[in-house]
Amino acid sequence: MRGFRYSGCDKTRASKIQMSQSNIVKWAQTIDFEEGWLVIHEGIKKVKRILEGQQESFSTEENMMLYTEALDEYINSTVLPALREKHDAELMLRELVKRWENHKLMVIRLLRYFYYLDRYFVPRNSLPSLNEVGLTCFHDLVYQELRGKAINAVIVLIEKEREGELIDRALLKKVRDIFVEIGNGKMEYYVNDFEDPILRDTAAYYSRKASGWIDEYSYSNYLLKAEECLKKEKDRV
């Protein structure tokens, strides 16, 4: 069997991963959607033959390939199209939260099917867990493409609230959680992709506002306005 692959997952990480089949089988470069779907289709056909009584079984490598391709196919055929068609900031964020929650649920359900693989084969071969593989797939296929669009949408909603509009704060908290969880215990994605852009935008926003307040308010009223905004920002945080 030829080397099987991460199918859209991180190629840098994949190049470091080795599996035992004649001592070395690598998860190599990305394969395209059509080839990945063929892998799944052949796997389904094989399941049908087994159910009809034919003496076949899945190798560990085939199971690993089916797992990664199942995630890859779902993301490319369903998740990304649904996200790309959302242009309104709030609607896009709601779709992103929905797709992230669905992805985690799908990984949990797939892990039940691939329990033996994750429980025995993965640790023996020093491979990342299937949960980590699932996280990596979402990161490489969804997060990398949409993180900029997502944080821009968050900033749009925050600025709407600063201007007096009501927004769904619970939604923003769920989006923030994606940036935290995608790091799998590390905070670099949250800090670099979420917190830093918001802080930069906050500084720019109040720099613009302060320029107008200086001309509009007396010294004492300027300080009162600054204090009022500080309280609101603390509450917002």
JSON list of C-alpha atoms in Angstrom, two decimals:
[
{"chain": "A", "resi": 1, "resn": "MET", "atom": "CA", "xyz": [0.00, 0.00, 0.00]},
{"chain": "A", "resi": 2, "resn": "ARG", "atom": "CA", "xyz": [1.42, 3.39, -0.95]},
{"chain": "A", "resi": 3, "resn": "GLY", "atom": "CA", "xyz": [2.09, 6.05, 1.69]},
{"chain": "A", "resi": 4, "resn": "PHE", "atom": "CA", "xyz": [-1.11, 7.48, 3.05]},
{"chain": "A", "resi": 5, "resn": "ARG", "atom": "CA", "xyz": [-1.63, 11.11, 3.88]},
{"chain": "A", "resi": 6, "resn": "TYR", "atom": "CA", "xyz": [-3.03, 13.78, 6.12]},
{"chain": "A", "resi": 7, "resn": "SER", "atom": "CA", "xyz": [-5.28, 14.90, 3.26]},
{"chain": "A", "resi": 8, "resn": "GLY", "atom": "CA", "xyz": [-5.32, 18.63, 3.79]},
{"chain": "A", "resi": 9, "resn": "CYS", "atom": "CA", "xyz": [-3.82, 18.63, 7.26]},
{"chain": "A", "resi": 10, "resn": "ASP", "atom": "CA", "xyz": [-0.55, 20.27, 8.23]},
{"chain": "A", "resi": 11, "resn": "LYS", "atom": "CA", "xyz": [2.13, 19.08, 5.79]},
{"chain": "A", "resi": 12, "resn": "THR", "atom": "CA", "xyz": [4.96, 20.24, 8.02]},
{"chain": "A", "resi": 13, "resn": "ARG", "atom": "CA", "xyz": [3.71, 18.14, 10.88]},
{"chain": "A", "resi": 14, "resn": "ALA", "atom": "CA", "xyz": [2.76, 15.31, 8.56]},
{"chain": "A", "resi": 15, "resn": "SER", "atom": "CA", "xyz": [6.28, 15.06, 7.17]},
{"chain": "A", "resi": 16, "resn": "LYS", "atom": "CA", "xyz": [7.56, 14.24, 10.66]},
{"chain": "A", "resi": 17, "resn": "ILE", "atom": "CA", "xyz": [5.09, 11.43, 11.29]},
{"chain": "A", "resi": 18, "resn": "GLN", "atom": "CA", "xyz": [6.04, 7.86, 10.50]},
{"chain": "A", "resi": 19, "resn": "MET", "atom": "CA", "xyz": [4.03, 4.67, 10.67]},
{"chain": "A", "resi": 20, "resn": "SER", "atom": "CA", "xyz": [5.04, 1.04, 10.67]},
{"chain": "A", "resi": 21, "resn": "GLN", "atom": "CA", "xyz": [4.53, -0.78, 7.39]},
{"chain": "A", "resi": 22, "resn": "SER", "atom": "CA", "xyz": [7.77, -2.39, 6.26]},
{"chain": "A", "resi": 23, "resn": "ASN", "atom": "CA", "xyz": [9.19, -0.22, 9.07]},
{"chain": "A", "resi": 24, "resn": "ILE", "atom": "CA", "xyz": [8.35, 3.18, 7.52]},
{"chain": "A", "resi": 25, "resn": "VAL", "atom": "CA", "xyz": [5.20, 4.59, 5.94]},
{"chain": "A", "resi": 26, "resn": "LYS", "atom": "CA", "xyz": [4.83, 8.37, 5.91]},
{"chain": "A", "resi": 27, "resn": "TRP", "atom": "CA", "xyz": [1.83, 10.60, 6.01]},
{"chain": "A", "resi": 28, "resn": "ALA", "atom": "CA", "xyz": [2.99, 12.72, 3.12]},
{"chain": "A", "resi": 29, "resn": "GLN", "atom": "CA", "xyz": [1.76, 15.59, 1.00]},
{"chain": "A", "resi": 30, "resn": "THR", "atom": "CA", "xyz": [-1.78, 16.78, 0.49]},
{"chain": "A", "resi": 31, "resn": "ILE", "atom": "CA", "xyz": [-4.00, 14.93, -1.95]},
{"chain": "A", "resi": 32, "resn": "ASP", "atom": "CA", "xyz": [-6.84, 16.56, -3.80]},
{"chain": "A", "resi": 33, "resn": "PHE", "atom": "CA", "xyz": [-10.53, 16.30, -2.99]},
{"chain": "A", "resi": 34, "resn": "GLU", "atom": "CA", "xyz": [-11.39, 13.88, -5.81]},
{"chain": "A", "resi": 35, "resn": "GLU", "atom": "CA", "xyz": [-8.71, 11.39, -4.81]},
{"chain": "A", "resi": 36, "resn": "GLY", "atom": "CA", "xyz": [-9.75, 11.64, -1.17]},
{"chain": "A", "resi": 37, "resn": "TRP", "atom": "CA", "xyz": [-13.37, 10.93, -2.06]},
{"chain": "A", "resi": 38, "resn": "LEU", "atom": "CA", "xyz": [-12.30, 7.85, -4.01]},
{"chain": "A", "resi": 39, "resn": "VAL", "atom": "CA", "xyz": [-10.60, 6.55, -0.86]},
{"chain": "A", "resi": 40, "resn": "ILE", "atom": "CA", "xyz": [-13.84, 6.95, 1.10]},
{"chain": "A", "resi": 41, "resn": "HIS", "atom": "CA", "xyz": [-15.91, 5.46, -1.72]},
{"chain": "A", "resi": 42, "resn": "GLU", "atom": "CA", "xyz": [-13.68, 2.39, -1.90]},
{"chain": "A", "resi": 43, "resn": "GLY", "atom": "CA", "xyz": [-13.89, 2.04, 1.88]},
{"chain": "A", "resi": 44, "resn": "ILE", "atom": "CA", "xyz": [-17.70, 2.09, 1.73]},
{"chain": "A", "resi": 45, "resn": "LYS", "atom": "CA", "xyz": [-17.66, -0.56, -1.01]},
{"chain": "A", "resi": 46, "resn": "LYS", "atom": "CA", "xyz": [-15.37, -2.70, 1.11]},
{"chain": "A", "resi": 47, "resn": "VAL", "atom": "CA", "xyz": [-17.71, -2.42, 4.10]},
{"chain": "A", "resi": 48, "resn": "LYS", "atom": "CA", "xyz": [-20.57, -3.59, 1.87]},
{"chain": "A", "resi": 49, "resn": "ARG", "atom": "CA", "xyz": [-18.55, -6.61, 0.69]},
{"chain": "A", "resi": 50, "resn": "ILE", "atom": "CA", "xyz": [-17.74, -7.53, 4.30]},
{"chain": "A", "resi": 51, "resn": "LEU", "atom": "CA", "xyz": [-21.42, -7.27, 5.21]},
{"chain": "A", "resi": 52, "resn": "GLU", "atom": "CA", "xyz": [-22.22, -9.62, 2.32]},
{"chain": "A", "resi": 53, "resn": "GLY", "atom": "CA", "xyz": [-19.92, -12.22, 3.81]},
{"chain": "A", "resi": 54, "resn": "GLN", "atom": "CA", "xyz": [-16.70, -11.75, 1.88]},
{"chain": "A", "resi": 55, "resn": "GLN", "atom": "CA", "xyz": [-13.53, -12.47, 3.85]},
{"chain": "A", "resi": 56, "resn": "GLU", "atom": "CA", "xyz": [-11.99, -9.02, 3.94]},
{"chain": "A", "resi": 57, "resn": "SER", "atom": "CA", "xyz": [-10.83, -6.66, 6.65]},
{"chain": "A", "resi": 58, "resn": "PHE", "atom": "CA", "xyz": [-9.43, -3.17, 6.98]},
{"chain": "A", "resi": 59, "resn": "SER", "atom": "CA", "xyz": [-5.74, -2.71, 7.69]},
{"chain": "A", "resi": 60, "resn": "THR", "atom": "CA", "xyz": [-4.72, -0.14, 10.27]},
{"chain": "A", "resi": 61, "resn": "GLU", "atom": "CA", "xyz": [-3.36, 2.07, 7.49]},
{"chain": "A", "resi": 62, "resn": "GLU", "atom": "CA", "xyz": [-6.68, 1.90, 5.64]},
{"chain": "A", "resi": 63, "resn": "ASN", "atom": "CA", "xyz": [-8.55, 2.83, 8.82]},
{"chain": "A", "resi": 64, "resn": "MET", "atom": "CA", "xyz": [-6.27, 5.83, 9.36]},
{"chain": "A", "resi": 65, "resn": "MET", "atom": "CA", "xyz": [-6.74, 6.93, 5.76]},
{"chain": "A", "resi": 66, "resn": "LEU", "atom": "CA", "xyz": [-10.52, 6.61, 6.03]},
{"chain": "A", "resi": 67, "resn": "TYR", "atom": "CA", "xyz": [-10.55, 8.66, 9.23]},
{"chain": "A", "resi": 68, "resn": "THR", "atom": "CA", "xyz": [-8.58, 11.59, 7.81]},
{"chain": "A", "resi": 69, "resn": "GLU", "atom": "CA", "xyz": [-10.38, 11.50, 4.46]},
{"chain": "A", "resi": 70, "resn": "ALA", "atom": "CA", "xyz": [-13.80, 11.41, 6.12]},
{"chain": "A", "resi": 71, "resn": "LEU", "atom": "CA", "xyz": [-12.98, 14.65, 7.95]},
{"chain": "A", "resi": 72, "resn": "ASP", "atom": "CA", "xyz": [-11.39, 16.19, 4.89]},
{"chain": "A", "resi": 73, "resn": "GLU", "atom": "CA", "xyz": [-14.31, 15.37, 2.61]},
{"chain": "A", "resi": 74, "resn": "TYR", "atom": "CA", "xyz": [-16.87, 16.72, 5.09]},
{"chain": "A", "resi": 75, "resn": "ILE", "atom": "CA", "xyz": [-15.00, 20.00, 5.54]},
{"chain": "A", "resi": 76, "resn": "ASN", "atom": "CA", "xyz": [-14.49, 20.58, 1.82]},
{"chain": "A", "resi": 77, "resn": "SER", "atom": "CA", "xyz": [-17.95, 19.55, 0.68]},
{"chain": "A", "resi": 78, "resn": "THR", "atom": "CA", "xyz": [-20.07, 21.01, 3.50]},
{"chain": "A", "resi": 79, "resn": "VAL", "atom": "CA", "xyz": [-18.27, 23.24, 5.99]},
{"chain": "A", "resi": 80, "resn": "LEU", "atom": "CA", "xyz": [-16.29, 25.58, 3.76]},
{"chain": "A", "resi": 81, "resn": "PRO", "atom": "CA", "xyz": [-19.10, 26.24, 1.24]},
{"chain": "A", "resi": 82, "resn": "ALA", "atom": "CA", "xyz": [-21.48, 27.10, 4.09]},
{"chain": "A", "resi": 83, "resn": "LEU", "atom": "CA", "xyz": [-18.98, 29.55, 5.59]},
{"chain": "A", "resi": 84, "resn": "ARG", "atom": "CA", "xyz": [-17.92, 31.15, 2.32]},
{"chain": "A", "resi": 85, "resn": "GLU", "atom": "CA", "xyz": [-21.47, 32.12, 1.42]},
{"chain": "A", "resi": 86, "resn": "LYS", "atom": "CA", "xyz": [-21.98, 34.10, 4.64]},
{"chain": "A", "resi": 87, "resn": "HIS", "atom": "CA", "xyz": [-21.08, 37.77, 4.12]},
{"chain": "A", "resi": 88, "resn": "ASP", "atom": "CA", "xyz": [-22.89, 39.39, 7.04]},
{"chain": "A", "resi": 89, "resn": "ALA", "atom": "CA", "xyz": [-20.55, 39.58, 10.06]},
{"chain": "A", "resi": 90, "resn": "GLU", "atom": "CA", "xyz": [-22.93, 38.11, 12.63]},
{"chain": "A", "resi": 91, "resn": "LEU", "atom": "CA", "xyz": [-24.27, 35.40, 10.33]},
{"chain": "A", "resi": 92, "resn": "MET", "atom": "CA", "xyz": [-20.75, 34.31, 9.42]},
{"chain": "A", "resi": 93, "resn": "LEU", "atom": "CA", "xyz": [-19.74, 34.07, 13.08]},
{"chain": "A", "resi": 94, "resn": "ARG", "atom": "CA", "xyz": [-22.85, 32.07, 13.92]},
{"chain": "A", "resi": 95, "resn": "GLU", "atom": "CA", "xyz": [-22.05, 29.67, 11.09]},
{"chain": "A", "resi": 96, "resn": "LEU", "atom": "CA", "xyz": [-18.44, 29.37, 12.23]},
{"chain": "A", "resi": 97, "resn": "VAL", "atom": "CA", "xyz": [-19.50, 28.51, 15.80]},
{"chain": "A", "resi": 98, "resn": "LYS", "atom": "CA", "xyz": [-22.02, 25.99, 14.46]},
{"chain": "A", "resi": 99, "resn": "ARG", "atom": "CA", "xyz": [-19.44, 24.32, 12.21]},
{"chain": "A", "resi": 100, "resn": "TRP", "atom": "CA", "xyz": [-16.84, 24.18, 14.98]},
{"chain": "A", "resi": 101, "resn": "GLU", "atom": "CA", "xyz": [-19.29, 22.52, 17.36]},
{"chain": "A", "resi": 102, "resn": "ASN", "atom": "CA", "xyz": [-20.36, 20.09, 14.63]},
{"chain": "A", "resi": 103, "resn": "HIS", "atom": "CA", "xyz": [-16.75, 19.27, 13.84]},
{"chain": "A", "resi": 104, "resn": "LYS", "atom": "CA", "xyz": [-15.98, 18.42, 17.45]},
{"chain": "A", "resi": 105, "resn": "LEU", "atom": "CA", "xyz": [-19.08, 16.23, 17.57]},
{"chain": "A", "resi": 106, "resn": "MET", "atom": "CA", "xyz": [-18.07, 14.47, 14.36]},
{"chain": "A", "resi": 107, "resn": "VAL", "atom": "CA", "xyz": [-14.60, 13.76, 15.74]},
{"chain": "A", "resi": 108, "resn": "ILE", "atom": "CA", "xyz": [-16.13, 12.27, 18.90]},
{"chain": "A", "resi": 109, "resn": "ARG", "atom": "CA", "xyz": [-18.38, 10.00, 16.88]},
{"chain": "A", "resi": 110, "resn": "LEU", "atom": "CA", "xyz": [-15.59, 8.92, 14.54]},
{"chain": "A", "resi": 111, "resn": "LEU", "atom": "CA", "xyz": [-13.42, 8.11, 17.54]},
{"chain": "A", "resi": 112, "resn": "ARG", "atom": "CA", "xyz": [-16.01, 5.55, 18.62]},
{"chain": "A", "resi": 113, "resn": "TYR", "atom": "CA", "xyz": [-15.61, 3.79, 15.29]},
{"chain": "A", "resi": 114, "resn": "PHE", "atom": "CA", "xyz": [-11.81, 4.06, 15.30]},
{"chain": "A", "resi": 115, "resn": "TYR", "atom": "CA", "xyz": [-11.42, 3.28, 18.99]},
{"chain": "A", "resi": 116, "resn": "TYR", "atom": "CA", "xyz": [-8.88, 0.48, 18.54]},
{"chain": "A", "resi": 117, "resn": "LEU", "atom": "CA", "xyz": [-6.79, 2.62, 16.22]},
{"chain": "A", "resi": 118, "resn": "ASP", "atom": "CA", "xyz": [-6.63, 5.50, 18.67]},
{"chain": "A", "resi": 119, "resn": "ARG", "atom": "CA", "xyz": [-6.26, 3.34, 21.78]},
{"chain": "A", "resi": 120, "resn": "TYR", "atom": "CA", "xyz": [-3.50, 0.99, 20.62]},
{"chain": "A", "resi": 121, "resn": "PHE", "atom": "CA", "xyz": [-1.99, 1.71, 17.21]},
{"chain": "A", "resi": 122, "resn": "VAL", "atom": "CA", "xyz": [-1.46, 5.45, 17.68]},
{"chain": "A", "resi": 123, "resn": "PRO", "atom": "CA", "xyz": [0.40, 5.28, 21.05]},
{"chain": "A", "resi": 124, "resn": "ARG", "atom": "CA", "xyz": [2.59, 2.37, 19.92]},
{"chain": "A", "resi": 125, "resn": "ASN", "atom": "CA", "xyz": [3.75, 4.34, 16.90]},
{"chain": "A", "resi": 126, "resn": "SER", "atom": "CA", "xyz": [4.17, 7.69, 18.70]},
{"chain": "A", "resi": 127, "resn": "LEU", "atom": "CA", "xyz": [1.57, 9.36, 16.50]},
{"chain": "A", "resi": 128, "resn": "PRO", "atom": "CA", "xyz": [-0.71, 12.27, 17.37]},
{"chain": "A", "resi": 129, "resn": "SER", "atom": "CA", "xyz": [-4.08, 11.19, 18.72]},
{"chain": "A", "resi": 130, "resn": "LEU", "atom": "CA", "xyz": [-7.02, 11.07, 16.33]},
{"chain": "A", "resi": 131, "resn": "ASN", "atom": "CA", "xyz": [-8.54, 13.96, 18.27]},
{"chain": "A", "resi": 132, "resn": "GLU", "atom": "CA", "xyz": [-5.43, 16.00, 17.50]},
{"chain": "A", "resi": 133, "resn": "VAL", "atom": "CA", "xyz": [-5.57, 14.95, 13.85]},
{"chain": "A", "resi": 134, "resn": "GLY", "atom": "CA", "xyz": [-9.18, 16.14, 13.72]},
{"chain": "A", "resi": 135, "resn": "LEU", "atom": "CA", "xyz": [-8.19, 19.45, 15.30]},
{"chain": "A", "resi": 136, "resn": "THR", "atom": "CA", "xyz": [-5.37, 19.85, 12.80]},
{"chain": "A", "resi": 137, "resn": "CYS", "atom": "CA", "xyz": [-7.71, 19.24, 9.87]},
{"chain": "A", "resi": 138, "resn": "PHE", "atom": "CA", "xyz": [-10.05, 22.00, 11.01]},
{"chain": "A", "resi": 139, "resn": "HIS", "atom": "CA", "xyz": [-7.11, 24.31, 11.65]},
{"chain": "A", "resi": 140, "resn": "ASP", "atom": "CA", "xyz": [-5.52, 23.79, 8.25]},
{"chain": "A", "resi": 141, "resn": "LEU", "atom": "CA", "xyz": [-8.68, 23.77, 6.15]},
{"chain": "A", "resi": 142, "resn": "VAL", "atom": "CA", "xyz": [-11.04, 26.17, 7.96]},
{"chain": "A", "resi": 143, "resn": "TYR", "atom": "CA", "xyz": [-9.17, 28.25, 10.53]},
{"chain": "A", "resi": 144, "resn": "GLN", "atom": "CA", "xyz": [-6.31, 29.23, 8.24]},
{"chain": "A", "resi": 145, "resn": "GLU", "atom": "CA", "xyz": [-8.69, 30.48, 5.57]},
{"chain": "A", "resi": 146, "resn": "LEU", "atom": "CA", "xyz": [-11.25, 32.23, 7.77]},
{"chain": "A", "resi": 147, "resn": "ARG", "atom": "CA", "xyz": [-9.42, 33.51, 10.85]},
{"chain": "A", "resi": 148, "resn": "GLY", "atom": "CA", "xyz": [-8.94, 36.98, 9.33]},
{"chain": "A", "resi": 149, "resn": "LYS", "atom": "CA", "xyz": [-12.55, 37.21, 8.23]},
{"chain": "A", "resi": 150, "resn": "ALA", "atom": "CA", "xyz": [-13.69, 36.01, 11.65]},
{"chain": "A", "resi": 151, "resn": "ILE", "atom": "CA", "xyz": [-11.70, 38.54, 13.68]},
{"chain": "A", "resi": 152, "resn": "ASN", "atom": "CA", "xyz": [-12.80, 41.35, 11.35]},
{"chain": "A", "resi": 153, "resn": "ALA", "atom": "CA", "xyz": [-16.41, 40.32, 11.96]},
{"chain": "A", "resi": 154, "resn": "VAL", "atom": "CA", "xyz": [-15.79, 40.32, 15.72]},
{"chain": "A", "resi": 155, "resn": "ILE", "atom": "CA", "xyz": [-14.32, 43.82, 15.52]},
{"chain": "A", "resi": 156, "resn": "VAL", "atom": "CA", "xyz": [-17.31, 45.04, 13.49]},
{"chain": "A", "resi": 157, "resn": "LEU", "atom": "CA", "xyz": [-19.70, 43.84, 16.21]},
{"chain": "A", "resi": 158, "resn": "ILE", "atom": "CA", "xyz": [-17.61, 45.31, 19.02]},
{"chain": "A", "resi": 159, "resn": "GLU", "atom": "CA", "xyz": [-17.54, 48.70, 17.32]},
{"chain": "A", "resi": 160, "resn": "LYS", "atom": "CA", "xyz": [-21.32, 48.51, 16.81]},
{"chain": "A", "resi": 161, "resn": "GLU", "atom": "CA", "xyz": [-21.72, 48.01, 20.56]},
{"chain": "A", "resi": 162, "resn": "ARG", "atom": "CA", "xyz": [-19.40, 50.93, 21.29]},
{"chain": "A", "resi": 163, "resn": "GLU", "atom": "CA", "xyz": [-21.68, 53.07, 19.15]},
{"chain": "A", "resi": 164, "resn": "GLY", "atom": "CA", "xyz": [-24.71, 52.04, 21.19]},
{"chain": "A", "resi": 165, "resn": "GLU", "atom": "CA", "xyz": [-26.10, 49.02, 19.32]},
{"chain": "A", "resi": 166, "resn": "LEU", "atom": "CA", "xyz": [-27.06, 45.81, 21.08]},
{"chain": "A", "resi": 167, "resn": "ILE", "atom": "CA", "xyz": [-25.02, 42.77, 20.05]},
{"chain": "A", "resi": 168, "resn": "ASP", "atom": "CA", "xyz": [-24.89, 39.11, 21.02]},
{"chain": "A", "resi": 169, "resn": "ARG", "atom": "CA", "xyz": [-22.04, 38.98, 23.52]},
{"chain": "A", "resi": 170, "resn": "ALA", "atom": "CA", "xyz": [-22.53, 35.26, 24.06]},
{"chain": "A", "resi": 171, "resn": "LEU", "atom": "CA", "xyz": [-21.76, 34.72, 20.38]},
{"chain": "A", "resi": 172, "resn": "LEU", "atom": "CA", "xyz": [-18.48, 36.63, 20.69]},
{"chain": "A", "resi": 173, "resn": "LYS", "atom": "CA", "xyz": [-17.51, 34.51, 23.69]},
{"chain": "A", "resi": 174, "resn": "LYS", "atom": "CA", "xyz": [-18.12, 31.36, 21.66]},
{"chain": "A", "resi": 175, "resn": "VAL", "atom": "CA", "xyz": [-15.98, 32.72, 18.83]},
{"chain": "A", "resi": 176, "resn": "ARG", "atom": "CA", "xyz": [-13.24, 33.57, 21.32]},
{"chain": "A", "resi": 177, "resn": "ASP", "atom": "CA", "xyz": [-13.40, 29.98, 22.58]},
{"chain": "A", "resi": 178, "resn": "ILE", "atom": "CA", "xyz": [-12.62, 28.71, 19.07]},
{"chain": "A", "resi": 179, "resn": "PHE", "atom": "CA", "xyz": [-9.38, 30.71, 19.05]},
{"chain": "A", "resi": 180, "resn": "VAL", "atom": "CA", "xyz": [-8.51, 29.23, 22.45]},
{"chain": "A", "resi": 181, "resn": "GLU", "atom": "CA", "xyz": [-9.47, 25.62, 21.69]},
{"chain": "A", "resi": 182, "resn": "ILE", "atom": "CA", "xyz": [-7.77, 25.52, 18.30]},
{"chain": "A", "resi": 183, "resn": "GLY", "atom": "CA", "xyz": [-4.44, 25.89, 20.12]},
{"chain": "A", "resi": 184, "resn": "ASN", "atom": "CA", "xyz": [-5.00, 22.56, 21.91]},
{"chain": "A", "resi": 185, "resn": "GLY", "atom": "CA", "xyz": [-3.66, 23.86, 25.20]},
{"chain": "A", "resi": 186, "resn": "LYS", "atom": "CA", "xyz": [-1.48, 26.63, 23.79]},
{"chain": "A", "resi": 187, "resn": "MET", "atom": "CA", "xyz": [-2.60, 30.25, 23.70]},
{"chain": "A", "resi": 188, "resn": "GLU", "atom": "CA", "xyz": [-0.62, 31.50, 20.70]},
{"chain": "A", "resi": 189, "resn": "TYR", "atom": "CA", "xyz": [-3.58, 31.46, 18.30]},
{"chain": "A", "resi": 190, "resn": "TYR", "atom": "CA", "xyz": [-5.77, 33.32, 20.77]},
{"chain": "A", "resi": 191, "resn": "VAL", "atom": "CA", "xyz": [-3.08, 35.91, 21.49]},
{"chain": "A", "resi": 192, "resn": "ASN", "atom": "CA", "xyz": [-1.82, 36.44, 17.94]},
{"chain": "A", "resi": 193, "resn": "ASP", "atom": "CA", "xyz": [-5.05, 36.06, 15.97]},
{"chain": "A", "resi": 194, "resn": "PHE", "atom": "CA", "xyz": [-7.71, 37.28, 18.41]},
{"chain": "A", "resi": 195, "resn": "GLU", "atom": "CA", "xyz": [-6.41, 39.40, 21.26]},
{"chain": "A", "resi": 196, "resn": "ASP", "atom": "CA", "xyz": [-3.73, 41.40, 19.42]},
{"chain": "A", "resi": 197, "resn": "PRO", "atom": "CA", "xyz": [-6.01, 42.52, 16.52]},
{"chain": "A", "resi": 198, "resn": "ILE", "atom": "CA", "xyz": [-8.72, 43.57, 18.98]},
{"chain": "A", "resi": 199, "resn": "LEU", "atom": "CA", "xyz": [-6.23, 45.57, 21.06]},
{"chain": "A", "resi": 200, "resn": "ARG", "atom": "CA", "xyz": [-4.86, 47.28, 17.95]},
{"chain": "A", "resi": 201, "resn": "ASP", "atom": "CA", "xyz": [-8.36, 48.16, 16.79]},
{"chain": "A", "resi": 202, "resn": "THR", "atom": "CA", "xyz": [-9.32, 49.40, 20.26]},
{"chain": "A", "resi": 203, "resn": "ALA", "atom": "CA", "xyz": [-6.29, 51.73, 20.31]},
{"chain": "A", "resi": 204, "resn": "ALA", "atom": "CA", "xyz": [-7.13, 53.05, 16.85]},
{"chain": "A", "resi": 205, "resn": "TYR", "atom": "CA", "xyz": [-10.81, 53.51, 17.73]},
{"chain": "A", "resi": 206, "resn": "TYR", "atom": "CA", "xyz": [-10.14, 55.58, 20.84]},
{"chain": "A", "resi": 207, "resn": "SER", "atom": "CA", "xyz": [-7.39, 57.54, 19.13]},
{"chain": "A", "resi": 208, "resn": "ARG", "atom": "CA", "xyz": [-9.98, 58.70, 16.60]},
{"chain": "A", "resi": 209, "resn": "LYS", "atom": "CA", "xyz": [-12.56, 59.37, 19.29]},
{"chain": "A", "resi": 210, "resn": "ALA", "atom": "CA", "xyz": [-10.14, 61.30, 21.52]},
{"chain": "A", "resi": 211, "resn": "SER", "atom": "CA", "xyz": [-9.24, 63.65, 18.68]},
{"chain": "A", "resi": 212, "resn": "GLY", "atom": "CA", "xyz": [-12.90, 64.63, 18.39]},
{"chain": "A", "resi": 213, "resn": "TRP", "atom": "CA", "xyz": [-13.52, 64.83, 22.12]},
{"chain": "A", "resi": 214, "resn": "ILE", "atom": "CA", "xyz": [-10.70, 67.32, 22.59]},
{"chain": "A", "resi": 215, "resn": "ASP", "atom": "CA", "xyz": [-12.48, 69.76, 20.30]},
{"chain": "A", "resi": 216, "resn": "GLU", "atom": "CA", "xyz": [-15.96, 68.93, 21.58]},
{"chain": "A", "resi": 217, "resn": "TYR", "atom": "CA", "xyz": [-15.64, 68.78, 25.37]},
{"chain": "A", "resi": 218, "resn": "SER", "atom": "CA", "xyz": [-14.20, 70.85, 28.15]},
{"chain": "A", "resi": 219, "resn": "TYR", "atom": "CA", "xyz": [-11.27, 69.40, 30.08]},
{"chain": "A", "resi": 220, "resn": "SER", "atom": "CA", "xyz": [-13.47, 68.09, 32.89]},
{"chain": "A", "resi": 221, "resn": "ASN", "atom": "CA", "xyz": [-16.06, 66.63, 30.51]},
{"chain": "A", "resi": 222, "resn": "TYR", "atom": "CA", "xyz": [-13.29, 65.03, 28.48]},
{"chain": "A", "resi": 223, "resn": "LEU", "atom": "CA", "xyz": [-12.09, 63.20, 31.59]},
{"chain": "A", "resi": 224, "resn": "LEU", "atom": "CA", "xyz": [-15.64, 62.15, 32.43]},
{"chain": "A", "resi": 225, "resn": "LYS", "atom": "CA", "xyz": [-16.07, 60.77, 28.91]},
{"chain": "A", "resi": 226, "resn": "ALA", "atom": "CA", "xyz": [-12.80, 58.88, 29.15]},
{"chain": "A", "resi": 227, "resn": "GLU", "atom": "CA", "xyz": [-13.83, 57.41, 32.51]},
{"chain": "A", "resi": 228, "resn": "GLU", "atom": "CA", "xyz": [-17.22, 56.37, 31.10]},
{"chain": "A", "resi": 229, "resn": "CYS", "atom": "CA", "xyz": [-15.61, 54.58, 28.15]},
{"chain": "A", "resi": 230, "resn": "LEU", "atom": "CA", "xyz": [-13.08, 52.86, 30.41]},
{"chain": "A", "resi": 231, "resn": "LYS", "atom": "CA", "xyz": [-15.91, 51.43, 32.53]},
{"chain": "A", "resi": 232, "resn": "LYS", "atom": "CA", "xyz": [-17.70, 50.19, 29.42]},
{"chain": "A", "resi": 233, "resn": "GLU", "atom": "CA", "xyz": [-14.52, 48.53, 28.11]},
{"chain": "A", "resi": 234, "resn": "LYS", "atom": "CA", "xyz": [-13.94, 46.77, 31.42]},
{"chain": "A", "resi": 235, "resn": "ASP", "atom": "CA", "xyz": [-17.50, 45.47, 31.29]},
{"chain": "A", "resi": 236, "resn": "ARG", "atom": "CA", "xyz": [-17.02, 44.43, 27.66]},
{"chain": "A", "resi": 237, "resn": "VAL", "atom": "CA", "xyz": [-13.86, 42.50, 28.47]}
]
